[in-house]
CSV table of N, CA and C in Angstrom, one decimal:
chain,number,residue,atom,x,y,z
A,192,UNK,N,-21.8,-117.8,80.7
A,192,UNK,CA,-22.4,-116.7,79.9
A,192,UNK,C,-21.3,-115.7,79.7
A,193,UNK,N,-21.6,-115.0,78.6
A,193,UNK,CA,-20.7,-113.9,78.3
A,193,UNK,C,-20.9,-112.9,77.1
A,194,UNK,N,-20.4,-112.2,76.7
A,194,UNK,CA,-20.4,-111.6,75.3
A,194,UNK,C,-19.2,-111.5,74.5
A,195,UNK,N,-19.5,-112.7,73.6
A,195,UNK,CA,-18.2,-112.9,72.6
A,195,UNK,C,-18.5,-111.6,71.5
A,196,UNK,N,-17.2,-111.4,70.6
A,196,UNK,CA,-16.9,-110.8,69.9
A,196,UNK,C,-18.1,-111.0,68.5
A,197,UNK,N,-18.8,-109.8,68.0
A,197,UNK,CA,-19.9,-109.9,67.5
A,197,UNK,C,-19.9,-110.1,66.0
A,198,UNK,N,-19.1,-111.0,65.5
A,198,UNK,CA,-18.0,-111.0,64.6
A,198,UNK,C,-18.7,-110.8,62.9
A,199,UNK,N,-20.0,-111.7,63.3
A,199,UNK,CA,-21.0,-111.5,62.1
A,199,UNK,C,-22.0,-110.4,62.2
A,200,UNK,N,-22.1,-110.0,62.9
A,200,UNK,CA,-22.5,-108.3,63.4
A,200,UNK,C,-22.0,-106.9,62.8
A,201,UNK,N,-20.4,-107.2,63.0
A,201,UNK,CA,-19.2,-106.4,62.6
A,201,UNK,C,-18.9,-106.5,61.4
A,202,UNK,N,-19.0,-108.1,60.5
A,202,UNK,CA,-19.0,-108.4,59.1
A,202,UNK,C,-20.7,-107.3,58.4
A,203,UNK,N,-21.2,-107.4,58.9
A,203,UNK,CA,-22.7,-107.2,58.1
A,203,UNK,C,-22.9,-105.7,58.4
A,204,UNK,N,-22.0,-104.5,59.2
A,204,UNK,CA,-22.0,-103.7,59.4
A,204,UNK,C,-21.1,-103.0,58.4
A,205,UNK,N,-19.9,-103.6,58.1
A,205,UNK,CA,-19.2,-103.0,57.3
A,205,UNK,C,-20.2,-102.7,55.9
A,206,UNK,N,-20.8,-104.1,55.6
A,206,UNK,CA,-21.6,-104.1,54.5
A,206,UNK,C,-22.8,-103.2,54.2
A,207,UNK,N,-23.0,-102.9,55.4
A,207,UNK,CA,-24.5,-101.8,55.3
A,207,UNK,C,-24.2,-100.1,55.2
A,208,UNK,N,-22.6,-100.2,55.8
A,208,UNK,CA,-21.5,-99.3,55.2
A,208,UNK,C,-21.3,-98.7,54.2
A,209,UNK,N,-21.0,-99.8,53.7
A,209,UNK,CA,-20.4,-99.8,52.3
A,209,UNK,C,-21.3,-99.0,51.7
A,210,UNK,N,-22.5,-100.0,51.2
A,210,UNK,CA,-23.6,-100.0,50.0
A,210,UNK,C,-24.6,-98.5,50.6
A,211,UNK,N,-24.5,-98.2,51.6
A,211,UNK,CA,-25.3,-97.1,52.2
A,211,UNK,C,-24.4,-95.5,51.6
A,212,UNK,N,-22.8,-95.8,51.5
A,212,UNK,CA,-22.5,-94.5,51.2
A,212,UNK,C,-22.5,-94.2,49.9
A,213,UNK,N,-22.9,-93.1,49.1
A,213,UNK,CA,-22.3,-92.9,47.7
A,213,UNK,C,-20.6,-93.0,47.5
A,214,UNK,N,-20.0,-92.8,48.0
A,214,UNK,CA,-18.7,-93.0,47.9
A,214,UNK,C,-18.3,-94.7,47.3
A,215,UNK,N,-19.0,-95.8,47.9
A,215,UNK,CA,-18.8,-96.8,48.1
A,215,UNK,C,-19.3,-97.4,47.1
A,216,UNK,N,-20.9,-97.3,47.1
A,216,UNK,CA,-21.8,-97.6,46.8
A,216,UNK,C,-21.9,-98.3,45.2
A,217,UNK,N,-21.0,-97.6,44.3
A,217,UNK,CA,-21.4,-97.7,43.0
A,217,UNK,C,-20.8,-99.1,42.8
A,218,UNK,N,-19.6,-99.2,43.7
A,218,UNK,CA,-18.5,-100.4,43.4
A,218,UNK,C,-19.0,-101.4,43.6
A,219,UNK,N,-18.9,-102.9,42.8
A,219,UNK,CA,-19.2,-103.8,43.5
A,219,UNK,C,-19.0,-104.3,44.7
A,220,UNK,N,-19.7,-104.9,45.6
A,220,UNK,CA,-18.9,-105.1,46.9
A,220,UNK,C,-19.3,-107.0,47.5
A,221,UNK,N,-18.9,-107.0,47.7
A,221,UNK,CA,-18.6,-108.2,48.3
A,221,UNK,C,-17.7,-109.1,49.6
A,222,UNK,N,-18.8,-109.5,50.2
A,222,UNK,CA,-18.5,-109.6,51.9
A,222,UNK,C,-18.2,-111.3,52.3
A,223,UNK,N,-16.9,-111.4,52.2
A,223,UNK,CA,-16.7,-112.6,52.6
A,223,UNK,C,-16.8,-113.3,51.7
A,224,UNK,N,-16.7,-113.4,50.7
A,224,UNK,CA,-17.7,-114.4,49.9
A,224,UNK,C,-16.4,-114.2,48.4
A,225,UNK,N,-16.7,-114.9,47.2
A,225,UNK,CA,-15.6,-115.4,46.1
A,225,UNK,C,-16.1,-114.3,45.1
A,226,UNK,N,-14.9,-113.4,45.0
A,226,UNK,CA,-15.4,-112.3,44.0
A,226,UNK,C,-15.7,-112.8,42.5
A,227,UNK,N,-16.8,-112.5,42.2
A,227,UNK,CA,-16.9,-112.9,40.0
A,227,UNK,C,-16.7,-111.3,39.9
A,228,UNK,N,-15.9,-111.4,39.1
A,228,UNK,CA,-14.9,-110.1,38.5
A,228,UNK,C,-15.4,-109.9,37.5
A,229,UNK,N,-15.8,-109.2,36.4
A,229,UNK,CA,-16.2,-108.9,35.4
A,229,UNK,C,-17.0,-107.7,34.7
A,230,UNK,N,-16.6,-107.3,33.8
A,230,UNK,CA,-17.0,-105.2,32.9
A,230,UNK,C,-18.0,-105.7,32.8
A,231,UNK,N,-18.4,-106.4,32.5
A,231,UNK,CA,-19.8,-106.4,31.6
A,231,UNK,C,-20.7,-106.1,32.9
A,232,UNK,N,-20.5,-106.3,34.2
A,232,UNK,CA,-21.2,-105.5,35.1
A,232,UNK,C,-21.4,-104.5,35.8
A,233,UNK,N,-19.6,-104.2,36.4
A,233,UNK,CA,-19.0,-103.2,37.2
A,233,UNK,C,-17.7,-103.1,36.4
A,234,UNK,N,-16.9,-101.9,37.1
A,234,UNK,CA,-15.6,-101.5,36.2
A,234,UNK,C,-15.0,-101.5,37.3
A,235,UNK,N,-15.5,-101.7,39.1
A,235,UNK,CA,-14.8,-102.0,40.2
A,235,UNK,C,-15.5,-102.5,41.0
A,236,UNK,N,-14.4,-103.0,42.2
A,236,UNK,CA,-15.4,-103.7,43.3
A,236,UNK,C,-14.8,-103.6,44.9
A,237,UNK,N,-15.3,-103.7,45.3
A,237,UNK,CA,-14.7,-103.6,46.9
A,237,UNK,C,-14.8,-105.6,47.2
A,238,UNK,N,-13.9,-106.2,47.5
A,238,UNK,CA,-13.6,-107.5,48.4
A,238,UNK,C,-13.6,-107.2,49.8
A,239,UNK,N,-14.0,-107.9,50.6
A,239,UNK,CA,-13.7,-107.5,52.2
A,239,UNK,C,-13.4,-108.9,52.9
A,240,UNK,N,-12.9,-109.2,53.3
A,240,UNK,CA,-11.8,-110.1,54.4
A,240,UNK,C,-11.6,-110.1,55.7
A,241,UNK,N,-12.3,-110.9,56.5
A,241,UNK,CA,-11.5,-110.8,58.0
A,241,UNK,C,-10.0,-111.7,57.9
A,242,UNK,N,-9.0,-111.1,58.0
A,242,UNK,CA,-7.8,-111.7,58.0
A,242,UNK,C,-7.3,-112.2,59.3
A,243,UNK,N,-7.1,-111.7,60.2
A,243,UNK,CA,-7.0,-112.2,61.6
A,243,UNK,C,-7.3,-111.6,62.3
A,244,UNK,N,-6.7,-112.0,64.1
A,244,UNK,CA,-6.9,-110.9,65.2
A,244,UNK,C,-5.8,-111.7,66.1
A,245,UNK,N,-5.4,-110.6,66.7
A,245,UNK,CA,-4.2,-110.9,67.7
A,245,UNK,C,-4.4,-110.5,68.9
A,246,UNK,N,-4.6,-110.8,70.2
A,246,UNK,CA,-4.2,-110.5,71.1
A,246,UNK,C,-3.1,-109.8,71.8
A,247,UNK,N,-3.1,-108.3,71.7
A,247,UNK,CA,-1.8,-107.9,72.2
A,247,UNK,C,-1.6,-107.6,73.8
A,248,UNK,N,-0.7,-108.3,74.2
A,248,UNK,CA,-0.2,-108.5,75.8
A,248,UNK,C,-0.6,-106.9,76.1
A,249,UNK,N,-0.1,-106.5,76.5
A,249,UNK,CA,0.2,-104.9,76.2
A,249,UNK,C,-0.9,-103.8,76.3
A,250,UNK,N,-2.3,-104.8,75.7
A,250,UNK,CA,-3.5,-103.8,76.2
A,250,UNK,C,-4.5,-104.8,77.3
A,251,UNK,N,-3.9,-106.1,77.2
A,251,UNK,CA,-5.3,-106.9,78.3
A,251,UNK,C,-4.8,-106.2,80.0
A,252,UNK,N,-6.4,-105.8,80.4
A,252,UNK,CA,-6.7,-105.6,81.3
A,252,UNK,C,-6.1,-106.4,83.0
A,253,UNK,N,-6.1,-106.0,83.8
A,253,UNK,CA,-5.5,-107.1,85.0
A,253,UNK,C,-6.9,-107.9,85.6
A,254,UNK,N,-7.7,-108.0,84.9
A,254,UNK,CA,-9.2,-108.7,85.0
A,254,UNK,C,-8.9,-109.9,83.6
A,255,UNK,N,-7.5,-110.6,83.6
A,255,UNK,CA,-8.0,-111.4,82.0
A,255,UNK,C,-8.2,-112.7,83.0
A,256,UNK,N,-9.1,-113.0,81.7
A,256,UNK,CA,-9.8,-114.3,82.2
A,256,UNK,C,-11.4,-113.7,81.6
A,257,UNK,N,-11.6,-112.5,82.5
A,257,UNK,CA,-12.6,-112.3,82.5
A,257,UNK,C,-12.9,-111.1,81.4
A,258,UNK,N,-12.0,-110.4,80.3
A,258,UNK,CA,-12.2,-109.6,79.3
A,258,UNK,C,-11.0,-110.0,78.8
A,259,UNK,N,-11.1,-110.1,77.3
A,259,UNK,CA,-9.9,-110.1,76.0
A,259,UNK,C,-10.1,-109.2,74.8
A,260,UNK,N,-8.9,-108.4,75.0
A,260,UNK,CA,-9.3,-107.7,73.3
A,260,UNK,C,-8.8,-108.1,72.4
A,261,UNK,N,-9.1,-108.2,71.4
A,261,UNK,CA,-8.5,-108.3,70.2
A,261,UNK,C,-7.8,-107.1,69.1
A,262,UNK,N,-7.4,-107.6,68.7
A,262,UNK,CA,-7.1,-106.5,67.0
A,262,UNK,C,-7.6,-107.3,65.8
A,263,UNK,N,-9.0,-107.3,65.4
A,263,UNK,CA,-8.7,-107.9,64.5
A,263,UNK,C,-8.5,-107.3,63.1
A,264,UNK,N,-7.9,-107.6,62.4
A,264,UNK,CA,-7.5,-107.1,60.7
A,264,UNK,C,-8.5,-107.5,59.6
A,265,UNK,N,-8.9,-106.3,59.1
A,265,UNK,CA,-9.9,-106.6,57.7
A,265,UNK,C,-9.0,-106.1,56.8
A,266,UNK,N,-9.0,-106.4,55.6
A,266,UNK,CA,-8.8,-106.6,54.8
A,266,UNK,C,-9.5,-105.7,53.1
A,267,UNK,N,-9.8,-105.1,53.5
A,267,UNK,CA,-10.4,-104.7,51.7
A,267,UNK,C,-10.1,-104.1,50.3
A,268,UNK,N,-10.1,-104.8,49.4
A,268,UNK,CA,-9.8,-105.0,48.0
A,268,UNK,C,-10.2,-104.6,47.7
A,269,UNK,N,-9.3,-103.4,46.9
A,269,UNK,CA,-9.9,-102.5,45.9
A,269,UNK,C,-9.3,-102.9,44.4
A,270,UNK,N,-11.0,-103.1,43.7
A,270,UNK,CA,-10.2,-103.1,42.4
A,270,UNK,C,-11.1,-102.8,40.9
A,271,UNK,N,-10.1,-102.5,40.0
A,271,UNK,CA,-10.8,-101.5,38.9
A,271,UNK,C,-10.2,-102.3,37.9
A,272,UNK,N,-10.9,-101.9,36.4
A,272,UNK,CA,-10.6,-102.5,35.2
A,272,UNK,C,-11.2,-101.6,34.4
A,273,UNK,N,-10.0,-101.8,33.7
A,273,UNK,CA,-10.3,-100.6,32.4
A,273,UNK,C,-9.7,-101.6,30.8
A,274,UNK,N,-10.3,-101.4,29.7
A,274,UNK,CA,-9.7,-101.8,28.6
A,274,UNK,C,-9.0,-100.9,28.2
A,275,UNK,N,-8.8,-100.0,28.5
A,275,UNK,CA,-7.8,-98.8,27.8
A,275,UNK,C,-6.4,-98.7,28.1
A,276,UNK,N,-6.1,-98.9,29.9
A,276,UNK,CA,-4.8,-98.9,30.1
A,276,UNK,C,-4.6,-99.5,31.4
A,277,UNK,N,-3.3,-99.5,32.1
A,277,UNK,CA,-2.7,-99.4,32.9
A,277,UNK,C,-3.4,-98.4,33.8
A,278,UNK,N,-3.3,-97.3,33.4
A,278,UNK,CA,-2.9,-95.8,34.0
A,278,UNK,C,-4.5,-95.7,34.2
A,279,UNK,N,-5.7,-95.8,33.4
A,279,UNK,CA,-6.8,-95.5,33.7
A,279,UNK,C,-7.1,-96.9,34.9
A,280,UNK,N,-6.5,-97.9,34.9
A,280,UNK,CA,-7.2,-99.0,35.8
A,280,UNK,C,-6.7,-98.4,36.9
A,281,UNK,N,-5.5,-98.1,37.2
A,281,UNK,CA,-4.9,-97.5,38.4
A,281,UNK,C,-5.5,-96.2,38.9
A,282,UNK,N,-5.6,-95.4,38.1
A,282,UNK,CA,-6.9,-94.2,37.9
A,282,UNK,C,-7.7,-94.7,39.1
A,283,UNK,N,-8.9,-95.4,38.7
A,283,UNK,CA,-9.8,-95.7,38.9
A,283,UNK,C,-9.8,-96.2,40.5
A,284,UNK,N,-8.7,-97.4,40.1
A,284,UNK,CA,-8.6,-97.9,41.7
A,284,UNK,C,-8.1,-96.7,42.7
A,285,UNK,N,-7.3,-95.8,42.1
A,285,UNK,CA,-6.5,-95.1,43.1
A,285,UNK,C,-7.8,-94.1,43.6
A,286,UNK,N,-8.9,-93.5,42.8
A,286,UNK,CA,-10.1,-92.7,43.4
A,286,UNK,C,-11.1,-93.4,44.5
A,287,UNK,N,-11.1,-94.8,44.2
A,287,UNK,CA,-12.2,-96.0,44.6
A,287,UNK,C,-11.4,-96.4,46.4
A,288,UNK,N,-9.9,-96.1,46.4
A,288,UNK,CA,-9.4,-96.6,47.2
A,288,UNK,C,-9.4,-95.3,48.1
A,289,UNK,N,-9.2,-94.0,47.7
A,289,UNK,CA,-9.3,-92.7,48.6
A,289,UNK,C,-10.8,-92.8,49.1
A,290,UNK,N,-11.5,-93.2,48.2
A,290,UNK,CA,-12.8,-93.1,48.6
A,290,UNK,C,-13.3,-93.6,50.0
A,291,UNK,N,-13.0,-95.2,49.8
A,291,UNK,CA,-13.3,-96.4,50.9
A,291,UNK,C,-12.4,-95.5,52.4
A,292,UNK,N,-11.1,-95.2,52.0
A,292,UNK,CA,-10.3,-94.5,53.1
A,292,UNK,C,-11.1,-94.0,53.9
A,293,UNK,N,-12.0,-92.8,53.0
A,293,UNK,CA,-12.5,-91.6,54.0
A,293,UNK,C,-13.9,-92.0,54.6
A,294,UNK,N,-14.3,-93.3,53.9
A,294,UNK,CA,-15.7,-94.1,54.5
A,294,UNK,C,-15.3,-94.7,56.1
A,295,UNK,N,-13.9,-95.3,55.4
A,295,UNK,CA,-13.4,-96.3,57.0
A,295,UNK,C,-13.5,-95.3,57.9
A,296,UNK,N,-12.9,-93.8,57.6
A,296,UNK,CA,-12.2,-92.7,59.0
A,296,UNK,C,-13.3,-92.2,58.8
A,297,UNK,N,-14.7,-92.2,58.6
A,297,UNK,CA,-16.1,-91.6,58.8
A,297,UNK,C,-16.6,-92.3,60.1
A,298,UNK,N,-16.1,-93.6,60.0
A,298,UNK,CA,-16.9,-94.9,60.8
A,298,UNK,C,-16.4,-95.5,61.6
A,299,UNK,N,-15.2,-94.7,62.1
A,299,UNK,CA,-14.7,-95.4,63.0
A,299,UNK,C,-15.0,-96.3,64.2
A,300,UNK,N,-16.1,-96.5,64.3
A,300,UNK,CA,-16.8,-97.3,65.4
A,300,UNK,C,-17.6,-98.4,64.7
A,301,UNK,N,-17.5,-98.5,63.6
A,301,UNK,CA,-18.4,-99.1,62.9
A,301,UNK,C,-20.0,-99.0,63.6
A,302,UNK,N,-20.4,-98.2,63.7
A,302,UNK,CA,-21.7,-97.6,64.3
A,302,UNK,C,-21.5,-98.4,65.8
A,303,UNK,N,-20.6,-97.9,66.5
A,303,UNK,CA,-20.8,-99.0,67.8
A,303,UNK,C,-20.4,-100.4,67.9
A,304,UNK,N,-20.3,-101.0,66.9
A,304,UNK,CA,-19.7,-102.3,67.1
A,304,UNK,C,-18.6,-102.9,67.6
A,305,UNK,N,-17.1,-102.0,67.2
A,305,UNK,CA,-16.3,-101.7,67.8
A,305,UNK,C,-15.9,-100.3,68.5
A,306,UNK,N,-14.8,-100.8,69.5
A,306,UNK,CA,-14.0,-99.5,69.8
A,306,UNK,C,-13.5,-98.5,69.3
A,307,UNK,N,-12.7,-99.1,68.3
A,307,UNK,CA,-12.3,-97.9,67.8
A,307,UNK,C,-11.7,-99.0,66.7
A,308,UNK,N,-11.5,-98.0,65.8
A,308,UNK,CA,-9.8,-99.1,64.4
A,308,UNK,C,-9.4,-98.0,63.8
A,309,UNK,N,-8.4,-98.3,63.2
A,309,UNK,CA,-7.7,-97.4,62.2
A,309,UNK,C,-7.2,-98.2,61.3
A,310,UNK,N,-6.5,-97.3,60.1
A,310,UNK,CA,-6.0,-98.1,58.5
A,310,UNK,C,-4.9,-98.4,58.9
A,311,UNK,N,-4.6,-99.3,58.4
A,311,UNK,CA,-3.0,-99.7,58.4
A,311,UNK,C,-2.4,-100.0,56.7
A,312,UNK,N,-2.5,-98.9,55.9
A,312,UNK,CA,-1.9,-99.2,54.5
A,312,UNK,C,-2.5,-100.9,53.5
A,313,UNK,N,-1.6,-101.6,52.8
A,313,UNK,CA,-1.8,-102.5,52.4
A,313,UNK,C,-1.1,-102.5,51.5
A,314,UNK,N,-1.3,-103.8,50.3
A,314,UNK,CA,-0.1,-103.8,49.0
A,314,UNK,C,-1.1,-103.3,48.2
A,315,UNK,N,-0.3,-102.7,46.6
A,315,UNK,CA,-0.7,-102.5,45.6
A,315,UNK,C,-0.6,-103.1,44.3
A,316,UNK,N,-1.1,-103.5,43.1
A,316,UNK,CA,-0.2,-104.0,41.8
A,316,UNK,C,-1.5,-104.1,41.0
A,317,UNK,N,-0.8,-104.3,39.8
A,317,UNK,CA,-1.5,-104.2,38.3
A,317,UNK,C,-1.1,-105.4,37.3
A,318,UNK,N,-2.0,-106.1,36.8
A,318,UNK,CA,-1.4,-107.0,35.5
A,318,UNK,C,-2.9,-106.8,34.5
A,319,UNK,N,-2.4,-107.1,33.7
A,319,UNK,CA,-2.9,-107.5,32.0
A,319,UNK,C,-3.7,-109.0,32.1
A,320,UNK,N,-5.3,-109.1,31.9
A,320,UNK,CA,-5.4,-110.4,31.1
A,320,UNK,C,-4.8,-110.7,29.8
A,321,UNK,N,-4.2,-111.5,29.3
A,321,UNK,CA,-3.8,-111.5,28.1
A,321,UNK,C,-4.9,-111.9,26.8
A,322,UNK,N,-6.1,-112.5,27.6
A,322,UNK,CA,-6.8,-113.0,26.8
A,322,UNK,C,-7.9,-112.0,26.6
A,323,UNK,N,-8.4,-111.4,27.4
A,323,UNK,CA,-9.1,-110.4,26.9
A,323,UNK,C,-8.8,-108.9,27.3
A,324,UNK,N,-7.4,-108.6,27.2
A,324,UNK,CA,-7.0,-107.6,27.0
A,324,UNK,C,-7.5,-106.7,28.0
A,325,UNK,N,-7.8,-106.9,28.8
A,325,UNK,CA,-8.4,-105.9,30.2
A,325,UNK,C,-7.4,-106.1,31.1
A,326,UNK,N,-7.1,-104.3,31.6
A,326,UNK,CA,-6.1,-103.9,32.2
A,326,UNK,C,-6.9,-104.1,34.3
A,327,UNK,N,-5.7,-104.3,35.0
A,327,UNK,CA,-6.8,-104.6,36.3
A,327,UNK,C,-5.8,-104.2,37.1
A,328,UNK,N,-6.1,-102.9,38.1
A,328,UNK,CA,-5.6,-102.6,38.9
A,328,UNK,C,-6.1,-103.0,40.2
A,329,UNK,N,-5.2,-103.2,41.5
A,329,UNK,CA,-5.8,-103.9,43.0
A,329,UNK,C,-4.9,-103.2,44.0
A,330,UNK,N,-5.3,-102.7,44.7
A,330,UNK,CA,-5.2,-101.9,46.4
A,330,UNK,C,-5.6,-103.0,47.6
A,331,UNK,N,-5.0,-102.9,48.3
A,331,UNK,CA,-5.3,-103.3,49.6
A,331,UNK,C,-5.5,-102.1,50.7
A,332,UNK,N,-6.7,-102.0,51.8
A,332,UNK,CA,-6.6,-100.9,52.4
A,332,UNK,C,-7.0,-102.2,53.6
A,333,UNK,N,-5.9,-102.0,54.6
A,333,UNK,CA,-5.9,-103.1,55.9
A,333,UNK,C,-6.7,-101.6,57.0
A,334,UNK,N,-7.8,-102.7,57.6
A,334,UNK,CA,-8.8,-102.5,59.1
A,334,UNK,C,-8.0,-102.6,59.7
A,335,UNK,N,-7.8,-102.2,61.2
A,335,UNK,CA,-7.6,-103.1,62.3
A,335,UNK,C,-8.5,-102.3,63.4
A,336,UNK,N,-9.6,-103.2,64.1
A,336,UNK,CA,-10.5,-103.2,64.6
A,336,UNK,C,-10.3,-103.5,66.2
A,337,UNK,N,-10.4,-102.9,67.1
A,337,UNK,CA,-10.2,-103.3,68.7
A,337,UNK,C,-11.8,-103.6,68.7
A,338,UNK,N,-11.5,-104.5,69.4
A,338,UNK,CA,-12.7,-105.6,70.0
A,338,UNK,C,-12.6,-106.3,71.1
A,339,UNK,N,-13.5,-106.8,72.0
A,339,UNK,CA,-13.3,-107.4,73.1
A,339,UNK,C,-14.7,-108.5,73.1
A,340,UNK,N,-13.6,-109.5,74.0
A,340,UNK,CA,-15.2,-110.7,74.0
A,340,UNK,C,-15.0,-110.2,76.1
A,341,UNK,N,-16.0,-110.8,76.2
A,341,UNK,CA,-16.7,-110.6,77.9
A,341,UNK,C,-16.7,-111.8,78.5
A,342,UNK,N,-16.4,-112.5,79.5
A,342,UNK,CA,-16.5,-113.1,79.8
A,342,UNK,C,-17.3,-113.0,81.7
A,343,UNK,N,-18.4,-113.7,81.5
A,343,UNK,CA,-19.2,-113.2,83.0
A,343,UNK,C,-19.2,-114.5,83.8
């Protein structure tokens, strides 16, 4: 017996996050799952990702065996579309991505689920559909989440 890491707990918490704050809220969001992109609904969206988790030597307790932490890394995609430009898609994403920022450092615990996390930056970039002329800007804003599974 024990208490593993509450992983779908932590997934569904971000999400109750998200959609609960006005900050977040307007964007599309989507948890784990295959983003459908498209204006004719939203003009942004939040993606979210568990990307990994590492074990760092460096913080396990002299009880291992019996507790392990993790780091794990989330992942969330920010992204905006505009027909008008470059500059307005980037606009958009760059307000949508301050936004999420100050949601993550509101929640730091994810209401108790975790320990603690903080941001760790991410990539940015912009291209052109060519076919329908919509401009699409994308942010990465990287989680990393301290967690522990239990082992009794």
């Amino acid at each position: 017996m024990g208490t593993p890491v509450d992983y779908v707990g932590i997934r569904d918490e971000i999400e109750t996050i998200l959609q609960a704050d006005t900050r977040t809220n307007e964007a599309r969001i989507y948890i784990e799952e295959e983003p459908q992109f498209g204006l004719s609904d939203y003009t942004s969206a939040i993606a979210v990702f568990m990307d990994n988790r590492v074990t760092p030597i460096d913080v396990q307790s002299i009880g291992a065996g019996k507790r392990t932490r993790f780091n794990l890394r989330v992942s969330f995609w920010v992204v905006a579309f505009s027909m008008e430009s470059y500059r307005k898609a980037c606009d958009a994403r760059d307000t949508l991505m301050g936004q999420l920022e100050l949601v993550l450092m509101d929640n730091r615990t994810l209401t108790g689920k975790v320990a603690t996390s903080w941001l760790e930056g991410g990539e940015m970039f912009s291209a052109k559909d060519q076919q329908t002329s919509t401009f699409t800007a994308v942010a990465e804003v990287a989680m990393v989440l301290d967690v522990s599974a239990i082992n009794t």
